[in-house]
Structures are given as C-alpha cells and as structure tokens.
mmCIF file of C-alpha atoms in Angstrom:
data_model
loop_
_atom_site.group_PDB
_atom_site.id
_atom_site.type_symbol
_atom_site.label_atom_id
_atom_site.label_comp_id
_atom_site.label_asym_id
_atom_site.label_seq_id
_atom_site.Cartn_x
_atom_site.Cartn_y
_atom_site.Cartn_z
ATOM 1 C CA THR A 29 14.619 27.720 -3.161
ATOM 2 C CA GLY A 30 12.256 29.646 -0.913
ATOM 3 C CA PHE A 31 8.553 30.429 -0.744
ATOM 4 C CA ALA A 32 6.606 33.372 0.671
ATOM 5 C CA VAL A 33 2.887 33.716 1.311
ATOM 6 C CA GLY A 34 1.027 36.923 0.590
ATOM 7 C CA ALA A 35 -2.483 38.336 0.539
ATOM 8 C CA ASN A 36 -5.362 36.902 -1.488
ATOM 9 C CA GLY A 37 -3.975 33.366 -1.660
ATOM 10 C CA THR A 38 -0.691 34.383 -3.272
ATOM 11 C CA ILE A 39 2.364 32.150 -3.023
ATOM 12 C CA LEU A 40 5.702 33.429 -4.310
ATOM 13 C CA LYS A 41 8.841 31.404 -5.101
ATOM 14 C CA THR A 42 12.509 32.362 -5.327
ATOM 15 C CA THR A 43 15.356 30.255 -6.660
ATOM 16 C CA ASP A 44 18.107 32.873 -6.350
ATOM 17 C CA GLY A 45 18.207 33.583 -2.625
ATOM 18 C CA GLY A 46 15.412 36.169 -2.704
ATOM 19 C CA ARG A 47 16.796 38.521 -5.354
ATOM 20 C CA SER A 48 13.779 37.809 -7.560
ATOM 21 C CA TRP A 49 10.364 36.278 -6.932
ATOM 22 C CA GLN A 50 7.710 34.788 -9.165
ATOM 23 C CA THR A 51 4.053 34.198 -8.370
ATOM 24 C CA VAL A 52 3.394 30.443 -8.461
ATOM 25 C CA LEU A 53 -0.151 30.497 -7.074
ATOM 26 C CA GLN A 54 -2.878 33.090 -6.737
ATOM 27 C CA HIS A 55 -5.959 31.131 -5.722
ATOM 28 C CA GLN A 56 -8.343 30.980 -2.773
ATOM 29 C CA ALA A 57 -6.602 27.756 -1.622
ATOM 30 C CA GLY A 58 -3.248 29.455 -1.083
ATOM 31 C CA GLY A 59 -1.865 31.121 1.978
ATOM 32 C CA VAL A 60 -3.328 29.393 5.051
ATOM 33 C CA LEU A 61 -2.334 25.721 5.402
ATOM 34 C CA LEU A 62 0.822 24.838 3.516
ATOM 35 C CA CYS A 63 2.778 21.585 3.454
ATOM 36 C CA PHE A 64 5.998 21.233 1.526
ATOM 37 C CA PHE A 65 6.555 17.469 1.378
ATOM 38 C CA ASP A 66 9.695 17.925 -0.686
ATOM 39 C CA GLU A 67 10.935 20.347 -3.341
ATOM 40 C CA ASN A 68 8.207 19.211 -5.766
ATOM 41 C CA HIS A 69 5.089 18.301 -3.769
ATOM 42 C CA ILE A 70 3.132 21.209 -2.246
ATOM 43 C CA TYR A 71 -0.249 21.031 -0.452
ATOM 44 C CA CYS A 72 -2.245 24.265 0.059
ATOM 45 C CA GLN A 73 -5.619 24.522 1.798
ATOM 46 C CA ASN A 74 -7.839 27.404 2.813
ATOM 47 C CA HIS A 75 -11.168 26.326 4.315
ATOM 48 C CA ASN A 76 -12.561 23.924 1.705
ATOM 49 C CA SER A 77 -10.344 24.947 -1.228
ATOM 50 C CA LEU A 78 -7.366 22.730 -2.001
ATOM 51 C CA ALA A 79 -4.431 23.249 -4.378
ATOM 52 C CA LEU A 80 -1.756 20.630 -5.097
ATOM 53 C CA SER A 81 1.478 20.834 -7.045
ATOM 54 C CA ALA A 82 3.730 17.925 -8.007
ATOM 55 C CA ASN A 83 6.391 20.051 -9.720
ATOM 56 C CA GLY A 84 7.424 22.756 -7.260
ATOM 57 C CA GLY A 85 4.555 25.108 -8.060
ATOM 58 C CA LEU A 86 4.837 25.196 -11.854
ATOM 59 C CA THR A 87 1.358 23.714 -12.284
ATOM 60 C CA TRP A 88 -1.519 23.105 -9.849
ATOM 61 C CA GLN A 89 -4.533 20.827 -9.443
ATOM 62 C CA PHE A 90 -7.540 22.227 -7.590
ATOM 63 C CA ASP A 91 -10.225 20.508 -5.553
ATOM 64 C CA THR A 92 -13.016 21.354 -3.118
ATOM 65 C CA LEU A 93 -13.309 19.577 0.243
ATOM 66 C CA GLN A 94 -16.692 18.668 1.701
ATOM 67 C CA LEU A 95 -16.703 20.624 4.974
ATOM 68 C CA GLY A 96 -19.931 21.089 6.911
ATOM 69 C CA GLN A 97 -21.725 24.441 6.850
ATOM 70 C CA ASP A 98 -20.323 25.594 10.206
ATOM 71 C CA GLU A 99 -17.147 23.500 10.060
ATOM 72 C CA TYR A 100 -13.779 25.198 9.759
ATOM 73 C CA ILE A 101 -10.070 24.648 10.244
ATOM 74 C CA HIS A 102 -8.935 26.444 13.402
ATOM 75 C CA VAL A 103 -5.752 28.282 12.384
ATOM 76 C CA THR A 104 -3.844 30.560 14.717
ATOM 77 C CA SER A 105 -0.193 31.436 14.899
ATOM 78 C CA GLY A 106 1.710 28.326 15.917
ATOM 79 C CA ASN A 107 -1.177 25.918 16.470
ATOM 80 C CA ASN A 108 -0.003 23.302 13.923
ATOM 81 C CA ASN A 109 -3.451 22.244 12.754
ATOM 82 C CA VAL A 110 -1.898 20.426 9.832
ATOM 83 C CA ALA A 111 0.533 17.524 10.072
ATOM 84 C CA PHE A 112 2.325 15.474 7.497
ATOM 85 C CA ALA A 113 4.422 12.316 7.355
ATOM 86 C CA GLY A 114 5.679 10.728 4.185
ATOM 87 C CA ASP A 115 3.095 11.478 1.482
ATOM 88 C CA THR A 116 0.173 11.959 3.893
ATOM 89 C CA VAL A 117 -1.327 15.079 5.460
ATOM 90 C CA TRP A 118 -3.823 15.265 8.364
ATOM 91 C CA VAL A 119 -5.944 18.327 9.213
ATOM 92 C CA GLY A 120 -8.216 18.713 12.275
ATOM 93 C CA THR A 121 -11.528 20.581 12.098
ATOM 94 C CA SER A 122 -13.803 22.515 14.437
ATOM 95 C CA THR A 123 -16.249 19.588 14.546
ATOM 96 C CA GLY A 124 -13.656 16.991 15.535
ATOM 97 C CA ARG A 125 -13.299 15.484 12.095
ATOM 98 C CA ILE A 126 -9.843 14.660 10.823
ATOM 99 C CA LEU A 127 -9.126 15.028 7.137
ATOM 100 C CA ARG A 128 -6.483 12.602 5.860
ATOM 101 C CA CYS A 129 -5.054 13.105 2.391
ATOM 102 C CA THR A 130 -2.678 10.516 0.933
ATOM 103 C CA GLU A 131 -0.494 10.570 -2.183
ATOM 104 C CA TYR A 132 0.567 14.179 -1.518
ATOM 105 C CA GLY A 133 -3.053 15.318 -1.154
ATOM 106 C CA LYS A 134 -4.601 13.510 -4.138
ATOM 107 C CA ASN A 135 -6.883 11.204 -2.107
ATOM 108 C CA CYS A 136 -8.702 12.944 0.738
ATOM 109 C CA THR A 137 -11.126 11.317 3.169
ATOM 110 C CA PHE A 138 -12.462 12.195 6.591
ATOM 111 C CA LEU A 139 -11.556 9.642 9.256
ATOM 112 C CA GLU A 140 -14.335 8.189 11.356
ATOM 113 C CA HIS A 141 -12.947 7.852 14.864
ATOM 114 C CA ASN A 142 -14.120 6.981 18.369
ATOM 115 C CA LEU A 143 -13.907 10.517 19.848
ATOM 116 C CA LEU A 144 -15.864 12.226 17.069
ATOM 117 C CA SER A 145 -18.477 14.670 18.397
ATOM 118 C CA ASP A 146 -19.810 18.117 17.552
ATOM 119 C CA SER A 147 -18.183 19.575 20.679
ATOM 120 C CA LEU A 148 -14.685 18.293 19.829
ATOM 121 C CA LYS A 149 -12.789 21.277 18.408
ATOM 122 C CA ILE A 150 -9.333 20.137 17.297
ATOM 123 C CA SER A 151 -6.744 22.842 17.862
ATOM 124 C CA SER A 152 -3.508 21.050 16.916
ATOM 125 C CA ILE A 153 -2.459 17.768 15.305
ATOM 126 C CA ALA A 154 0.839 15.960 14.744
ATOM 127 C CA PHE A 155 1.960 12.605 13.352
ATOM 128 C CA ARG A 156 5.383 11.026 13.826
ATOM 129 C CA ASP A 157 4.703 8.504 11.072
ATOM 130 C CA HIS A 158 1.626 7.021 9.357
ATOM 131 C CA GLN A 159 0.459 5.308 12.569
ATOM 132 C CA ASN A 160 1.434 7.399 15.612
ATOM 133 C CA GLY A 161 -0.126 10.790 16.232
ATOM 134 C CA LEU A 162 -1.518 13.269 18.729
ATOM 135 C CA PHE A 163 -4.178 15.921 18.666
ATOM 136 C CA SER A 164 -5.129 18.514 21.206
ATOM 137 C CA PHE A 165 -8.606 19.896 21.592
ATOM 138 C CA TYR A 166 -10.132 22.898 23.278
ATOM 139 C CA SER A 167 -13.026 20.988 24.837
ATOM 140 C CA GLY A 168 -11.552 20.345 28.267
ATOM 141 C CA LYS A 169 -8.023 21.200 27.076
ATOM 142 C CA LYS A 170 -7.012 17.597 26.472
ATOM 143 C CA ILE A 171 -4.689 15.576 24.290
ATOM 144 C CA ALA A 172 -5.488 12.306 22.506
ATOM 145 C CA SER A 173 -3.096 9.809 20.939
ATOM 146 C CA THR A 174 -3.399 7.174 18.228
ATOM 147 C CA SER A 175 -1.214 4.248 17.216
ATOM 148 C CA ASP A 176 -3.394 3.017 14.334
ATOM 149 C CA GLY A 177 -3.278 5.947 11.927
ATOM 150 C CA GLY A 178 -6.194 7.840 13.491
ATOM 151 C CA LYS A 179 -8.917 5.178 13.522
ATOM 152 C CA THR A 180 -9.017 5.123 17.322
ATOM 153 C CA TRP A 181 -7.838 7.698 19.836
ATOM 154 C CA GLU A 182 -7.152 7.581 23.575
ATOM 155 C CA VAL A 183 -7.457 10.678 25.742
ATOM 156 C CA LEU A 184 -4.258 11.153 27.733
ATOM 157 C CA GLU A 185 -5.042 12.132 31.291
ATOM 158 C CA GLY A 186 -2.856 14.480 33.300
ATOM 159 C CA ALA A 187 -1.891 16.965 30.589
ATOM 160 C CA PRO A 188 -0.473 20.040 32.378
ATOM 161 C CA PHE A 189 -2.764 22.684 30.904
ATOM 162 C CA GLY A 190 -3.891 25.531 33.090
ATOM 163 C CA SER A 191 -6.067 28.370 31.916
ATOM 164 C CA ASN A 192 -4.001 28.921 28.766
ATOM 165 C CA GLU A 193 -5.495 27.155 25.740
ATOM 166 C CA ASP A 194 -2.598 28.055 23.463
ATOM 167 C CA PHE A 195 -0.691 24.812 23.139
ATOM 168 C CA PHE A 196 0.697 22.859 20.249
ATOM 169 C CA THR A 197 2.112 19.505 19.232
ATOM 170 C CA ALA A 198 5.599 19.181 17.784
ATOM 171 C CA PRO A 199 5.293 16.772 14.856
ATOM 172 C CA ILE A 200 8.743 15.202 14.826
ATOM 173 C CA LEU A 201 9.069 14.436 18.530
ATOM 174 C CA LEU A 202 5.372 14.004 19.283
ATOM 175 C CA GLU A 203 5.937 16.315 22.174
ATOM 176 C CA CYS A 204 3.255 18.509 23.668
ATOM 177 C CA THR A 205 4.283 21.916 24.844
ATOM 178 C CA LYS A 206 2.164 24.271 26.886
ATOM 179 C CA GLY A 207 2.157 27.742 25.355
ATOM 180 C CA ASP A 208 3.369 29.577 28.435
ATOM 181 C CA HIS A 209 6.798 30.663 27.226
ATOM 182 C CA GLY A 210 8.592 27.446 28.134
ATOM 183 C CA ARG A 211 7.459 26.863 31.712
ATOM 184 C CA GLY A 212 6.148 23.359 31.050
ATOM 185 C CA ILE A 213 6.765 20.561 28.567
ATOM 186 C CA TRP A 214 5.023 17.238 28.437
ATOM 187 C CA ALA A 215 6.460 14.559 26.142
ATOM 188 C CA VAL A 216 4.617 11.454 24.970
#
C-alpha cells in the first residue's frame, strides 16, 4: 500500500504497487501535514482544517482547529513540524503553542507550557514516546526538551547552530541535526 499527495488537498492510494491509484481524500485538510500511525489511522492537517481516517482512507472525519488569526504551522521541506508516538500527534505553531491530539487525532488540545510566548516560533518537533520530546525554535535558534509530555520544557544550551536556521529533529532517536549537509550532529 502506498499514498501520494497532490494539489488541492488530494491524497491518492495504491494497493497494487502503483499500477492504479484511487483518490481517498480531496479536502482542504489534505496534503500538508500527514501522519500514518498504521495502515488504518491517518491524520491530515492543513492550517486549521483536520481530516482523520480510521480505515485506511475509506472514510474521513473532519474538524476545525482553533488557531489564532495570525497563527500558522511553519512547514518547509524537512522541518518535521509534526511528531507522533503511539496514538498521539504533536504540532508546533508560529506562536509557540503545541497542539496535542490523542486517540489518532480525535481529541485535540493546545498544551499550556512554561516557554509559551508570542515570539516563540516552533520550527520542528519530535517525540520519542508520550513523555520525552524536543522542539527547535527560530527565536535564538534554540532547542528545548521535555520529559513530562510537553507540560514543561527546558532550553538546552550549547546547540551548535550557526547562521543556518534550517535544522530538524529526528523523532526516533531524538537527535538534533544541523541542516548544513552533515557537518554537525548533536544528540540528546
């Protein structure tokens, strides 16, 4: 089974190695943030539109998230601004809020945390499990870690970021890699 993302929120699915494709979603939620928890559970988000499937894309539930007027999800190639572990997904926003959705996206809430501020623009987020995570933010090019599921965060000093703001977190290893073509890795 494979999936492809197209224009206008289109998600396509193949079950025969790509010989044929069927449209499983054409909705404003499709095409930007995608999490495939397993072969059945799919989470799709585009800005404040959310689409969830519990049966591999055969049917979908739709919801609208309560983002602020100037709040957005910062998505660039390779920035990993969505993380998932088990049945939970976390998404960082441009205002420092972290959206946490449990039960494969059915229950979504914004976490209140100790670093929350209007100038905190989350650029990447990763969770190893339901408790241990990292996020990186453009304000000062820093990394923060949590061991309590995102309720409190500690800024990690000494991250090796130069002038390049293109860095990401690797979800499985909780490793931070500077986006300079492999010339520096910092593991936590």
